[in-house]
XYZ file of N, CA and C in Angstrom:
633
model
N -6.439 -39.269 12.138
C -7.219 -38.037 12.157
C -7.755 -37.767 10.757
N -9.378 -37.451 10.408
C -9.791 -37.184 9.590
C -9.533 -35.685 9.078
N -9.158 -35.536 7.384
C -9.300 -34.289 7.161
C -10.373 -32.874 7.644
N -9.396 -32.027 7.556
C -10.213 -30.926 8.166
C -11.790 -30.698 7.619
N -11.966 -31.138 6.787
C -13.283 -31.332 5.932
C -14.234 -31.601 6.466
N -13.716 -33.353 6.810
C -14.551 -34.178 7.910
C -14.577 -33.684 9.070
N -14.017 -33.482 10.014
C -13.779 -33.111 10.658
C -14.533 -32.204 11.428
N -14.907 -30.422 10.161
C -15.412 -29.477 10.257
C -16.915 -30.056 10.236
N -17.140 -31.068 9.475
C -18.522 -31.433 9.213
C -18.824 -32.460 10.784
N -18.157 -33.113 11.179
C -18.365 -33.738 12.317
C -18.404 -33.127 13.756
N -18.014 -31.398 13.632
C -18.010 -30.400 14.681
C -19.417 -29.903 14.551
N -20.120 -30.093 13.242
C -21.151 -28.787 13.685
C -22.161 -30.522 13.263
N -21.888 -31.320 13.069
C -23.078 -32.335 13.396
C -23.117 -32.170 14.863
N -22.320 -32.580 15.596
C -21.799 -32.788 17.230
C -22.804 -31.341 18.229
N -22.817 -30.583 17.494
C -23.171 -29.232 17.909
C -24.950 -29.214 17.579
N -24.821 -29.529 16.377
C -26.297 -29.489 16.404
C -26.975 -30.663 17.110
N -26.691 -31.588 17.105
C -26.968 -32.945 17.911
C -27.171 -32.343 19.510
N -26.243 -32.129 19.992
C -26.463 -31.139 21.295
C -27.370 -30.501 21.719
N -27.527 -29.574 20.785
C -28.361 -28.478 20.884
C -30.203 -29.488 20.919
N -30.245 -30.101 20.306
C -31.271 -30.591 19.556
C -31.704 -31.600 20.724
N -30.607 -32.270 21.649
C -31.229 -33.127 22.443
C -31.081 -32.546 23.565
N -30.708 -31.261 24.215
C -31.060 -30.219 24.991
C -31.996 -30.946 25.889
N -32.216 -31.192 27.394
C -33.414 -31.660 28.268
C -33.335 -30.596 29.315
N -34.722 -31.039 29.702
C -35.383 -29.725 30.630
C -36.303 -30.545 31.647
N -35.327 -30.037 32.982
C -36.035 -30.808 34.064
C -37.009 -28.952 34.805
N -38.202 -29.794 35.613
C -38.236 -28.558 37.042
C -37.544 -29.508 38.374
N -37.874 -28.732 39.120
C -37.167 -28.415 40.426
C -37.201 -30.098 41.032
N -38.320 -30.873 40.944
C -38.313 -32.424 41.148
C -37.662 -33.206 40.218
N -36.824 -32.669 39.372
C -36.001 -33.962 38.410
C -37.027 -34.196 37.373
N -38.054 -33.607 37.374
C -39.313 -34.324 36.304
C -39.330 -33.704 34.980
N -39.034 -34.910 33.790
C -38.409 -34.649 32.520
C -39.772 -33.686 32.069
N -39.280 -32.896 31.169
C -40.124 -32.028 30.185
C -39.533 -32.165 28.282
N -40.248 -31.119 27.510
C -39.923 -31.623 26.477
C -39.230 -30.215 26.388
N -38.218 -29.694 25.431
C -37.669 -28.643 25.261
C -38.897 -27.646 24.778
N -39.867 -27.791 24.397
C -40.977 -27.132 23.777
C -41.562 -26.885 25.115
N -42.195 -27.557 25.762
C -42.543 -27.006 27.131
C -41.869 -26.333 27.984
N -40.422 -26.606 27.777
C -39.387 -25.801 29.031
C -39.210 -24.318 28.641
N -39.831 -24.197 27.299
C -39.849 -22.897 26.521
C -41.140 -22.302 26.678
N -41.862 -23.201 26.964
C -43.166 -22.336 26.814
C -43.427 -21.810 28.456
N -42.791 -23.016 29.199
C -42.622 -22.323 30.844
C -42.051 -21.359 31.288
N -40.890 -21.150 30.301
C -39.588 -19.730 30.763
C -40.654 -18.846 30.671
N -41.416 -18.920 28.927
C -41.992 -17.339 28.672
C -43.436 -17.338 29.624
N -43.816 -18.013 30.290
C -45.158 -17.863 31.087
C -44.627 -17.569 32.057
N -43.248 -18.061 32.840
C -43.091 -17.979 34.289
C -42.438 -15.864 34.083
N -41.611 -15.626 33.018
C -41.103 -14.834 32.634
C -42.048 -13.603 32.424
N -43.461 -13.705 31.837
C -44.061 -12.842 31.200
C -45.325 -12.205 32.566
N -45.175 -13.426 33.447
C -45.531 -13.220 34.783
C -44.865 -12.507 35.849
N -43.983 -12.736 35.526
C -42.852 -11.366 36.332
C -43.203 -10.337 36.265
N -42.932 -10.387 34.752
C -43.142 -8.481 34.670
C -44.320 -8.023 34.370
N -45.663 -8.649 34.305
C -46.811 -8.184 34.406
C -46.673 -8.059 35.820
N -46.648 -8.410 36.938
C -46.439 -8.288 38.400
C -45.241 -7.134 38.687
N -44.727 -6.507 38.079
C -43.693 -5.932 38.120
C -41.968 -6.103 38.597
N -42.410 -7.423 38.231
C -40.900 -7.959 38.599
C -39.929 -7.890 37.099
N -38.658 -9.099 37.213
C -37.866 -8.890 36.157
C -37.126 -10.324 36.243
N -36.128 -10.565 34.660
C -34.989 -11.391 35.035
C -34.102 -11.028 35.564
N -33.733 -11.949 36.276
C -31.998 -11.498 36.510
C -31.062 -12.177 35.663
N -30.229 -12.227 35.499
C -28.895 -12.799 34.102
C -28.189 -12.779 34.907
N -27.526 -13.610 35.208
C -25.626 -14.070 35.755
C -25.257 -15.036 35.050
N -23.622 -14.705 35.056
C -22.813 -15.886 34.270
C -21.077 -15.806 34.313
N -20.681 -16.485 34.081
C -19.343 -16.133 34.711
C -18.619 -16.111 32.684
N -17.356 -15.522 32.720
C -16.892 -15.432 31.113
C -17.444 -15.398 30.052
N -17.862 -16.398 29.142
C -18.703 -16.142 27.945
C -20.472 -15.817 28.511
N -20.284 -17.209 29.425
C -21.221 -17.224 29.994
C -22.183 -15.717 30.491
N -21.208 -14.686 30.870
C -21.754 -13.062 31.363
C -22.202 -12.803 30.360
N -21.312 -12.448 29.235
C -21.794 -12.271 27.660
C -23.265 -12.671 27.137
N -23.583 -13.737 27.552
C -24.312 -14.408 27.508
C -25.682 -13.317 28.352
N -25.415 -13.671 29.266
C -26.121 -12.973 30.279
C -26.572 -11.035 29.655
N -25.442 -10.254 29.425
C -25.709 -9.048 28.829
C -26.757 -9.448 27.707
N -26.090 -9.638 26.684
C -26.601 -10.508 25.361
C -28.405 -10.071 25.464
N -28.835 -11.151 26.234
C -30.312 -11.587 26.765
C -30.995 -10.941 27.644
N -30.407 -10.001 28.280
C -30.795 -9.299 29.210
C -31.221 -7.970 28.260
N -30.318 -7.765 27.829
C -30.729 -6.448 26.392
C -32.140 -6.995 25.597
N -31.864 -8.051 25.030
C -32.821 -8.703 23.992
C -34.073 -8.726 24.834
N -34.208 -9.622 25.917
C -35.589 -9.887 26.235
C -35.842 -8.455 26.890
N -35.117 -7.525 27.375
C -36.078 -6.167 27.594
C -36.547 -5.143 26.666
N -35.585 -5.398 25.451
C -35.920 -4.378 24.140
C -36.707 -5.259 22.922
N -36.551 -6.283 23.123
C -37.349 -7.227 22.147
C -38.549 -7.850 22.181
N -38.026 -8.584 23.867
C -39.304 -9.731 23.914
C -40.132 -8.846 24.754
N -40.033 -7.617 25.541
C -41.250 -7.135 26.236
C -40.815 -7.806 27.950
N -39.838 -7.963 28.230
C -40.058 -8.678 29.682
C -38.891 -7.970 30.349
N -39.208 -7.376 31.358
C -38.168 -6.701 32.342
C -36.658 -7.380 32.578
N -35.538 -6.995 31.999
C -34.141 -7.729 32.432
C -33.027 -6.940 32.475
N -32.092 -7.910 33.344
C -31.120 -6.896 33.676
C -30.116 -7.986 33.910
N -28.568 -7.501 33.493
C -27.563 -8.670 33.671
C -26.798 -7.990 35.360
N -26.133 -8.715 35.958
C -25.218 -8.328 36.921
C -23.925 -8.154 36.758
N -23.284 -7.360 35.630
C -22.090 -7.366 34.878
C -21.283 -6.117 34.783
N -21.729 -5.572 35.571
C -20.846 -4.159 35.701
C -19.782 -4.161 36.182
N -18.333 -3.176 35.595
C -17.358 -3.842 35.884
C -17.050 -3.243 37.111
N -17.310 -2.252 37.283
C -16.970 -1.391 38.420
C -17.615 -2.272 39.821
N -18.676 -2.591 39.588
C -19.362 -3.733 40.323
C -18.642 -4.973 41.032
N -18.440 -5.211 39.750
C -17.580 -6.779 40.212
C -16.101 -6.680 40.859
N -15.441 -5.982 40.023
C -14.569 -5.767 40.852
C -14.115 -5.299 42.028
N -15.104 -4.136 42.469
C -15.352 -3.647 44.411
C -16.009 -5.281 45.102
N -16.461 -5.986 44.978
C -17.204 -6.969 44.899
C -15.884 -8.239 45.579
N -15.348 -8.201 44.172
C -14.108 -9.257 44.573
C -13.024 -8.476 45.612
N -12.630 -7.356 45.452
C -12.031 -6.980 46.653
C -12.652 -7.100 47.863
N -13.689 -6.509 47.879
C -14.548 -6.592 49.025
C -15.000 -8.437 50.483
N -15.718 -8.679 49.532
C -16.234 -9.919 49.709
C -15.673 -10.935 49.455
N -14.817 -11.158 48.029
C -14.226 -11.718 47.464
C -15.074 -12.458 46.080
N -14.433 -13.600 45.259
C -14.963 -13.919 44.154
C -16.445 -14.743 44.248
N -16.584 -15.654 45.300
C -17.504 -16.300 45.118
C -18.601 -15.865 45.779
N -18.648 -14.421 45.933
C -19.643 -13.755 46.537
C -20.268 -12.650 45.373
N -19.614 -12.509 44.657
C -20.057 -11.573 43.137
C -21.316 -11.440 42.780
N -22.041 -12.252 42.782
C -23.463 -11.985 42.362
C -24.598 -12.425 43.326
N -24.226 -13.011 44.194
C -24.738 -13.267 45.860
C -25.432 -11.800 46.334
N -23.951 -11.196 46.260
C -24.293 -10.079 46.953
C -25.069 -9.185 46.153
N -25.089 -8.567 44.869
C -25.954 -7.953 43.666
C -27.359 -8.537 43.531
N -27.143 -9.740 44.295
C -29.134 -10.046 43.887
C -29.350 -9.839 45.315
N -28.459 -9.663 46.255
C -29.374 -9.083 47.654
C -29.462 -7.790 47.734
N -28.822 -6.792 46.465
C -29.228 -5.767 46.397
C -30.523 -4.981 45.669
N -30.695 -6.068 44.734
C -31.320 -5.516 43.586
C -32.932 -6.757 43.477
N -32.561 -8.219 43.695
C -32.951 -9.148 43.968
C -34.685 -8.440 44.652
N -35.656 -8.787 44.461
C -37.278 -8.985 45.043
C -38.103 -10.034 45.051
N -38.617 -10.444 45.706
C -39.707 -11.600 45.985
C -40.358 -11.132 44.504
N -40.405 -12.670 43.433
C -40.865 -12.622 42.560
C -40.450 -12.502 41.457
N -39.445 -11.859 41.887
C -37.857 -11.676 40.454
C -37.619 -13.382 39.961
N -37.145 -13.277 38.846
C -36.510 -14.890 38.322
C -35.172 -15.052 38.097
N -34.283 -15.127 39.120
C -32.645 -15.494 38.532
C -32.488 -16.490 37.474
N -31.574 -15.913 36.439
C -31.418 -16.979 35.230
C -29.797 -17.146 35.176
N -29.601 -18.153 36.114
C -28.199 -18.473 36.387
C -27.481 -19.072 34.755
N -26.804 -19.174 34.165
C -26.301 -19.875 33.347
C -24.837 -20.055 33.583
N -24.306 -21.555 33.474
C -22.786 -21.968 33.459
C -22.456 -22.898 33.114
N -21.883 -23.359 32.523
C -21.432 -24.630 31.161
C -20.869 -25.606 32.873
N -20.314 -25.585 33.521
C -20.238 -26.565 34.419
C -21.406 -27.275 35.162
N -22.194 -26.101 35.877
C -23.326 -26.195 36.487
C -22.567 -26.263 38.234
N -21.002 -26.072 38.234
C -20.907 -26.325 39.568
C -19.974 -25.087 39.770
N -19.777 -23.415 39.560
C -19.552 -22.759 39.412
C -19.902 -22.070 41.117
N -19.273 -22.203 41.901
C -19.397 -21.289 43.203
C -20.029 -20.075 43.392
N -19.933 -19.031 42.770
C -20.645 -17.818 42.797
C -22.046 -18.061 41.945
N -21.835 -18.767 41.391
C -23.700 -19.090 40.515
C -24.025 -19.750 41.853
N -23.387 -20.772 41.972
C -24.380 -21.448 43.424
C -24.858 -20.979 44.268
N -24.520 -20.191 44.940
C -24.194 -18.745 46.074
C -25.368 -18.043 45.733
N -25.549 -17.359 44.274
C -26.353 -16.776 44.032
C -27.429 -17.261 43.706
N -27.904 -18.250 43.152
C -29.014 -19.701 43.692
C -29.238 -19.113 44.880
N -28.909 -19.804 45.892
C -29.266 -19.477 47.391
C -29.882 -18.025 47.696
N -28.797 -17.157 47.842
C -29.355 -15.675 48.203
C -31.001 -15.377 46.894
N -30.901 -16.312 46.391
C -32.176 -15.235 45.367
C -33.166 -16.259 45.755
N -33.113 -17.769 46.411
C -34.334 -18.515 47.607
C -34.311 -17.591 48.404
N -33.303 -17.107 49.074
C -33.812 -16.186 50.268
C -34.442 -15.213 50.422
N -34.504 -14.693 49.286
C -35.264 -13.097 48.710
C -36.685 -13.792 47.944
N -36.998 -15.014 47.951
C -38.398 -15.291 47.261
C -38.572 -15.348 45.665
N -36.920 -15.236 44.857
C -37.078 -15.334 43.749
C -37.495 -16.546 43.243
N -37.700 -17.148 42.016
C -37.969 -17.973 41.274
C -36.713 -17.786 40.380
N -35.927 -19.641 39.929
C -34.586 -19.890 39.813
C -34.677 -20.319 38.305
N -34.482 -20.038 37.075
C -34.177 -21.005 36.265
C -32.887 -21.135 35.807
N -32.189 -22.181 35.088
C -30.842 -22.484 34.825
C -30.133 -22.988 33.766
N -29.331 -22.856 33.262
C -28.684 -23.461 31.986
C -27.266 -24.217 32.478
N -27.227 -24.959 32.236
C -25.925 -25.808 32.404
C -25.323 -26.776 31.489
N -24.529 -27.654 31.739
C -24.100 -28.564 30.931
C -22.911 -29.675 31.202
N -22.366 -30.192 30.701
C -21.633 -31.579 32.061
C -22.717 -32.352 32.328
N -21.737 -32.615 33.477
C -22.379 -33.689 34.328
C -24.117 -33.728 34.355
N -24.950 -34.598 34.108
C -26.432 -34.684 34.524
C -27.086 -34.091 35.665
N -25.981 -34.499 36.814
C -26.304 -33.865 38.701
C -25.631 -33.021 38.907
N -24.945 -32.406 37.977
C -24.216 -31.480 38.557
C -25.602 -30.360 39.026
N -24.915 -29.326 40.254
C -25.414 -28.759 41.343
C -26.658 -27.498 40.805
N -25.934 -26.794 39.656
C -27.001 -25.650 39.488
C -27.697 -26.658 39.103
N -28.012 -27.830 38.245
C -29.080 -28.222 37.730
C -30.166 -28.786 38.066
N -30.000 -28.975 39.619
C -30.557 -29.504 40.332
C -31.105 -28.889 41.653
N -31.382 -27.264 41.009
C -31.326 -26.115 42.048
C -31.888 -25.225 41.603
N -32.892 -25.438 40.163
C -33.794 -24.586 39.271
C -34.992 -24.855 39.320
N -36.296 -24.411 39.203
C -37.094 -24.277 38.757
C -37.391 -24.968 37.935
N -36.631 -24.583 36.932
C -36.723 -24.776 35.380
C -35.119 -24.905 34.598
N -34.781 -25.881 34.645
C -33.534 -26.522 34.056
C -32.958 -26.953 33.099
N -32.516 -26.346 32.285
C -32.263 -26.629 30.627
C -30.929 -27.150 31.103
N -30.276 -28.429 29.905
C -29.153 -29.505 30.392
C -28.535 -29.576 28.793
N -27.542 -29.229 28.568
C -26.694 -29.750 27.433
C -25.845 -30.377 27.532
N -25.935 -32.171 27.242
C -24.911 -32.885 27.792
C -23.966 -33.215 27.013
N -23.186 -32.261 26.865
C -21.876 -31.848 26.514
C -20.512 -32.042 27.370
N -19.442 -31.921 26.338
C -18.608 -32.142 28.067
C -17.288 -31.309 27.469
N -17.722 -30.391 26.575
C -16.756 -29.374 26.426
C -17.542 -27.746 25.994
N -16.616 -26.824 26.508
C -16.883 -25.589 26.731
C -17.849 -25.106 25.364
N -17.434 -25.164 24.266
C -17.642 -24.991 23.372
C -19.277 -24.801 22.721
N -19.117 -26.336 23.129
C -20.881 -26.757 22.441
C -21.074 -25.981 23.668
N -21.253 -26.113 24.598
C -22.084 -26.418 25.997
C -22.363 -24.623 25.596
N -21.829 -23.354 25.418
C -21.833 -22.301 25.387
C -22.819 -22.417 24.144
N -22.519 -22.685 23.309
C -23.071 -22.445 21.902
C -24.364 -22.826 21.761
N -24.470 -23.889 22.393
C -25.856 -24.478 22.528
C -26.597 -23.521 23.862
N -26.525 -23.344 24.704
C -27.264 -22.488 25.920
C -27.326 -21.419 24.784
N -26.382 -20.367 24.200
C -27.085 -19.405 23.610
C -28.201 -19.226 22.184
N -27.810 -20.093 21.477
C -28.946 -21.127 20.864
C -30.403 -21.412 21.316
N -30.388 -21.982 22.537
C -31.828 -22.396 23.147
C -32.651 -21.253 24.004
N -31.477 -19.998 24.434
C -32.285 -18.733 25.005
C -32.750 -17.927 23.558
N -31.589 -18.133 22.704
C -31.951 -17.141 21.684
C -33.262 -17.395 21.033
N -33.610 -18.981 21.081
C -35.116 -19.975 20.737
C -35.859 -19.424 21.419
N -35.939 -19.496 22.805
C -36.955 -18.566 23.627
C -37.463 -17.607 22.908
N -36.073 -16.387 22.769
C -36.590 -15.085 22.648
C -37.436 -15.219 20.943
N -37.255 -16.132 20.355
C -37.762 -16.270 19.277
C -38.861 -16.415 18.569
N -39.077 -17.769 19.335
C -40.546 -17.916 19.266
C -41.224 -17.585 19.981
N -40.443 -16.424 20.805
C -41.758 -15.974 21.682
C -42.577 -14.611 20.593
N -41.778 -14.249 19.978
C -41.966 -13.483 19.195
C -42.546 -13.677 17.905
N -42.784 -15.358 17.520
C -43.713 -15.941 16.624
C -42.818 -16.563 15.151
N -41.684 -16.247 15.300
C -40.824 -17.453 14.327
C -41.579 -18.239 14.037
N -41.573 -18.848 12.724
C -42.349 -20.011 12.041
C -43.714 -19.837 11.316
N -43.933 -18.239 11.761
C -45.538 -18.169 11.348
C -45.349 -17.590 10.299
N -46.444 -17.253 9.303
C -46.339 -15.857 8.186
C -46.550 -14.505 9.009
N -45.229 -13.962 8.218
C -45.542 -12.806 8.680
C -46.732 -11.655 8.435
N -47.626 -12.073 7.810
C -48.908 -11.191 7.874
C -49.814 -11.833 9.448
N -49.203 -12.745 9.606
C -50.141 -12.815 11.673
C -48.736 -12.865 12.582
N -47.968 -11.932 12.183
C -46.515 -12.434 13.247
C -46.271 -10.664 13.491
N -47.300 -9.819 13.733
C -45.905 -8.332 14.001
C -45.196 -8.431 14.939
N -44.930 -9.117 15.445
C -43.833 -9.366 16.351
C -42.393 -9.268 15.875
N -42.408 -10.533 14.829
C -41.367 -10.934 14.186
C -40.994 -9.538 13.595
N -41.664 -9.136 12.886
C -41.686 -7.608 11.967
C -40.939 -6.659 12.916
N -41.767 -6.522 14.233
C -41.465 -5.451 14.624
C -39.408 -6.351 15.588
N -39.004 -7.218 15.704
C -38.007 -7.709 15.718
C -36.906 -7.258 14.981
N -37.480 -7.726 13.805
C -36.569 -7.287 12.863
C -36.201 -6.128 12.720
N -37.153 -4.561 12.812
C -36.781 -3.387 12.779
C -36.202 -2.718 13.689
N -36.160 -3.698 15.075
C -35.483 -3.089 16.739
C -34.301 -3.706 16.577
N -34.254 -4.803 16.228
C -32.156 -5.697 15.976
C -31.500 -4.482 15.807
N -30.586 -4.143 16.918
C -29.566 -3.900 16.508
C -28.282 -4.614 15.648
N -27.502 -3.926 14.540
C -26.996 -4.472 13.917
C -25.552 -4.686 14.425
């Protein structure tokens, strides 16, 4: 075993490597470049809510976090209607009720509209109640995109729209990197990289961050 040194330096190579080779299928398996799978979220996304639709956010543990996180950001930041399914009072009548793998199934057949975009995210990609909720939000006419990680075929990934893949095979990266590549979204949608004398976006970003 290499010192913690190495070590530390061989964790966040591993991580950025991840992040960096990130792939993005649609709904036919057909490769894209991470730059396009970004530029599709914010067109398919920015089309919502000019139509008056919204995201939806689900995620199970960090993954929910995740989900709140982005659901705040892209409605107070990026300009696009969102909302997570994370209420606790919610979930828990939910799991008594229905039980666990019905949790967000049932919340997008409440809230769920033809035209809405579920943004499933789960470091497995084979997570039962994400799957579930896949389905019920085809049935309501939503549009699916997904974050996963594992396996290549694993199930959400192959059940999106629009499919971001971190082939990772521990919790860690696989989390770190999905919030990484949404947080990229919300980023450059907002004009990262430019000068800020043609970016008020960025400007006006910076003064809405909560700290």
């Amino acid at each position: 075993m290499g010192s913690l040194t190495d070590r530390t330096a061989d964790y966040f190579d591993t991580l950025a490597r991840l992040t960096r080779e990130a792939s993005v299928t649609d709904l036919a398996g057909r490769p894209m470049t991470i730059g396009a799978g970004i530029e599709a979220f914010l067109s398919r996304g920015r089309a919502a809510h000019e139509a008056g639709n919204k995201l939806i956010f689900i995620g199970n543990g960090a993954s929910a976090t995740m989900a709140s996180h982005y659901a705040l950001d892209f409605s107070k930041n990026g300009g696009i209607r969102s909302l997570a399914l994370n209420d606790g009072a919610m979930l828990t009548a939910l799991v008594n009720d229905v039980g666990g793998e019905a949790i967000f199934a049932e919340q997008v057949g409440y809230y769920g509209r033809e035209g809405d975009i579920l943004v499933a995210i789960s470091s497995s990609g084979s997570s039962p109640n994400i799957l579930k909720a896949v389905e019920r939000a085809r049935d309501k006419g939503c549009g699916v995109i997904t974050f996963s990680g594992f396996d290549s075929d694993n199930p959400l990934r192959l059940s999106g729209d629009l499919n971001f893949h971190v082939a990772g095979d521990e919790y860690g990266f696989v989390e770190v990197a999905h919030s990484a590549l949404i947080h990229a979204i919300l980023d450059l949608s907002l004009g990262w990289g430019t000068p800020d004398d043609r970016n008020p976006g960025a400007m006006k970003r910076r003064r809405q961050k909560s700290p």
